[in-house]
Each structure stands twice: as C-alpha cells, then as structure tokens.
Amino acid sequence: MALSRSNWRSTAEVIVIPIAALFVALVLFGIFCAFLGKNPFAIYGAIYKTAFGNWRSFQGTLLRAAPLMLTSLCTALPARLGLMIIGNEGALVMGGIGATIAGLLLSYGSLLPSPDQVQNLLGLPPLSVQLGMALGGIVFGGIWIAIVGALRHYRAVNETISSLLMNYIAIAFLNHLVEGPMKDPASLNKPSSFPIPEAYRLGNIDSTRIHYGLIYGIIACLIAYFLIQHTTFGFAARTAGGNVKAARIAGLPVGKLTVIICFLAGSCAGLAGMVEVAAVQGQANASLVAGYGYAGILVAFVARYNPLAAIVVATLLGGIINSGGALQRSFNMPDATVLVFQGLVFLVVLYSESLYGRLKIFKEPEVKATPPAASTAVPV
C-alpha cells in the first residue's frame, strides 16, 4: 500500500531526525578528539574497524549488543504508556541476583554449598537449570520495576526519580549479598557468590564467540513489538499513554496496565542480568554493574521506543562500546572515551526530541481557504 503524503512526511521525520542527531554527535565528538590532538577521521576508522571490520570484531559487537537490546526494553515499553523509567541498571542487577539464587539452589541445593555439595550436584538437566535462572531473573527484575509502576499509579511518585534511586538500592543490595550472606570464601580480592557450574551456563552459538543471550535479546524485542503493535493489550497501553483521562472514561484499567507494563519492562532487564551471570560472569559480583542498563536508556531514546529499531541501535552502540579498548591501545586515549561519545549522543538525541513536529519541511503545507464567491443576485 502506497504511503499517503502525510504518512510519508511523518515517516521521514522519524528517520531523518535521529540520523541527523547521530551525525551532529559525530561532529561534536570529532571536535573533542581534535581538541585532544587526535585525528578524528583516524579514530572513526578505528571504531569502524574494531566494531564491524571483520567477523571476529563483529562477534565482539554482538556480545555487547545482547544486553543492550534487553535493557532498552526497560525504557521503551513504559514509554508507550507515557512513563519515563530509567531504572534499567537496577533491574539488571536484581535480575542477576535472582538468576544466581535460582542457579545455585538448582545446582547445589544451597546458596553456600559445602565441599561435598560442590562435588555432588543435584543432577538436574542443564536446560531446566537455565530456564530456572531465566525465571529468577525475570521475576526479580520484573518485580523491581513493577514497584516503580505501583508507586507511580497509587502514590503519584515520579517514576523517573524513583527508578533512578532504586538503581542505587539494587547495587547496594548486590554488594551486601556478595560481601556477606552469599560470599564465596574463595573470592578474596573480588567478593563474589559461589560460581554457577560450568555445565549449567549459557554456551556459545556454534563455532562463534557469541553466547545465546543474543537470541534472548532478539526474541524479546520481537515479542515486545508484537505485543505493543498487534495485540489488544498493546492498543490499550498506547491509548492510556496518549490520554489517561480518555482511557479511564473508556473503562481501561490504567492501574493494572501501569503495573503490568512495568513488570514486563523490568523482566526484560532482569533477563539481561541473567545473561550476564549465566554467560559472561558465571557468578554474581560487582562486574554486573557494567553500565549496560544506562546504555540501554540511550538505545531506547535513539530507537524512538521501537523494539525492532532497538535491535539495530543496540548493535551500533555495542560496536562503539566494543571499540573502547582499541582507542586506548591505538591512540593512547582512556577506555572511557567511548562514554564521552555516548554522552554526546544522549544529549543531542534529547535535544532532537524537541524538533519533532516543529520543522517546516516535515509539515503538511497549509491549504489557503478559498474566499466565497461574490453573490450576483440583484436585491429586490
């Protein structure tokens, strides 16, 4: 079906403005690099080569894209309801804790297994342990953000501030657990929980370095898109997000929608925490706080809260994160330089939000009203 003129303009607006914002961020980052005495074009070339230059580099990019896809949904889904949730990092951490607890209980029968329990696992099939870990991550992360939704609806607590503050609570809770009740005595320099047995961790996709967490991320984005765009539940959420009063008048359960959407959003970030534990870290420790949650907010913004677009944006941002080490080695720049780039993108994208509906090129030309024809009737 051909696009009408108005649809064509609105579609072009959604595509052009984010691309222009990224271009402006690139220019600003280039100025920053030039100020440090580095060649911006050489740095851009190194970023591209490290992120997408060959298959091995691209695998590293996909490894970092997997948690970004999941954490971006923690912001993208509630945004359809008009909520701005930025508690992605906390939900990821809570998901990692939940997955670790489930994994240890299903593997050893205890969070602090004795040497005998370590040598004699319960013997459950690996798939059932992995599903249990996924369920633990989903439940812990989902409940964490559902609390934010409940506070927003039933107590009118600002969801942005509460979700931000809950990040710190989750990180402090993680530190308390791995340094106290769940600490493995063998983890001296880096307090950690007991490790998940190797047999129960997520493996890699055949003949690659990419773990199955990438499949989790892609499937979650596809399900989220279908849920929002092609179901009655998604239509109700979008209606409530457009006008809460109208939704209430129409009889929609706004409170339940808010809590459920927040639970789903948190469960996606919690699943990212499970992936980090089961496929990367192998145990819960401070390395769970790697910034994937905060980067997921940026992915959601650039993708305009579209789960399908989040797959592409997460891959691009994963490439930028993957190139951090190369910038340090090749240009003697801090590894955190990529964070400067992320910050510039974040600021520019935020500013670009104010341009939607204001640029003349994307507006329908006004149709001048034709003055009524003069009456030719002769008065009697």
Tab-separated table of N, CA and C in Angstrom, residues 84-91 144-145 148 157-171 294 297:
chain	number	residue	atom	x	y	z
A	84	MET	N	8.478	7.420	31.997
A	84	MET	CA	9.905	7.511	31.703
A	84	MET	C	10.673	6.771	32.803
A	85	ILE	N	10.962	5.498	32.562
A	85	ILE	CA	11.675	4.643	33.508
A	85	ILE	C	13.155	4.627	33.154
A	86	ILE	N	14.017	4.899	34.143
A	86	ILE	CA	15.463	4.825	33.908
A	86	ILE	C	16.125	3.931	34.959
A	87	GLY	N	15.364	2.980	35.445
A	87	GLY	CA	15.904	2.053	36.445
A	87	GLY	C	16.468	0.787	35.829
A	88	ASN	N	16.932	0.874	34.586
A	88	ASN	CA	17.401	-0.303	33.861
A	88	ASN	C	18.562	-1.001	34.575
A	89	GLU	N	19.512	-0.199	35.079
A	89	GLU	CA	20.683	-0.795	35.710
A	89	GLU	C	20.281	-1.571	36.967
A	90	GLY	N	19.390	-1.003	37.749
A	90	GLY	CA	18.948	-1.691	38.952
A	90	GLY	C	18.203	-2.970	38.642
A	91	ALA	N	17.345	-2.933	37.621
A	91	ALA	CA	16.609	-4.144	37.253
A	91	ALA	C	17.553	-5.218	36.737
A	144	TRP	N	11.010	-5.574	40.565
A	144	TRP	CA	11.731	-4.344	40.902
A	144	TRP	C	11.136	-3.124	40.198
A	145	ILE	N	10.837	-3.257	38.913
A	145	ILE	CA	10.267	-2.120	38.175
A	145	ILE	C	8.762	-2.027	38.382
A	148	VAL	N	8.067	0.387	40.969
A	148	VAL	CA	8.087	1.768	40.468
A	148	VAL	C	6.729	2.137	39.864
A	157	VAL	N	4.111	8.922	42.843
A	157	VAL	CA	5.553	9.151	42.964
A	157	VAL	C	6.147	9.228	41.562
A	158	ASN	N	6.962	10.240	41.312
A	158	ASN	CA	7.562	10.393	39.993
A	158	ASN	C	8.381	9.147	39.651
A	159	GLU	N	8.021	8.512	38.543
A	159	GLU	CA	8.650	7.230	38.207
A	159	GLU	C	10.109	7.391	37.775
A	160	THR	N	10.454	8.533	37.209
A	160	THR	CA	11.834	8.735	36.768
A	160	THR	C	12.771	8.806	37.979
A	161	ILE	N	12.373	9.600	38.963
A	161	ILE	CA	13.215	9.757	40.152
A	161	ILE	C	13.267	8.455	40.956
A	162	SER	N	12.100	7.827	41.150
A	162	SER	CA	12.091	6.608	41.968
A	162	SER	C	12.898	5.492	41.311
A	163	SER	N	12.774	5.349	39.986
A	163	SER	CA	13.539	4.282	39.318
A	163	SER	C	15.033	4.577	39.349
A	164	LEU	N	15.384	5.869	39.246
A	164	LEU	CA	16.804	6.226	39.334
A	164	LEU	C	17.365	5.890	40.717
A	165	LEU	N	16.632	6.240	41.756
A	165	LEU	CA	17.117	5.976	43.105
A	165	LEU	C	17.169	4.480	43.404
A	166	MET	N	16.255	3.729	42.808
A	166	MET	CA	16.256	2.282	43.057
A	166	MET	C	17.461	1.599	42.425
A	167	ASN	N	18.093	2.264	41.448
A	167	ASN	CA	19.360	1.724	40.930
A	167	ASN	C	20.383	1.600	42.049
A	168	TYR	N	20.501	2.646	42.845
A	168	TYR	CA	21.498	2.649	43.927
A	168	TYR	C	21.161	1.595	44.985
A	169	ILE	N	19.857	1.430	45.250
A	169	ILE	CA	19.455	0.415	46.229
A	169	ILE	C	19.836	-0.978	45.726
A	170	ALA	N	19.571	-1.233	44.456
A	170	ALA	CA	19.883	-2.558	43.895
A	170	ALA	C	21.385	-2.831	43.937
A	171	ILE	N	22.187	-1.834	43.585
A	171	ILE	CA	23.642	-2.030	43.599
A	171	ILE	C	24.139	-2.255	45.023
A	294	TYR	N	22.346	1.732	31.813
A	294	TYR	CA	22.307	3.135	31.422
A	294	TYR	C	22.415	3.273	29.902
A	297	ILE	N	19.147	2.900	28.086
A	297	ILE	CA	18.284	4.087	28.010
A	297	ILE	C	18.572	4.843	26.715
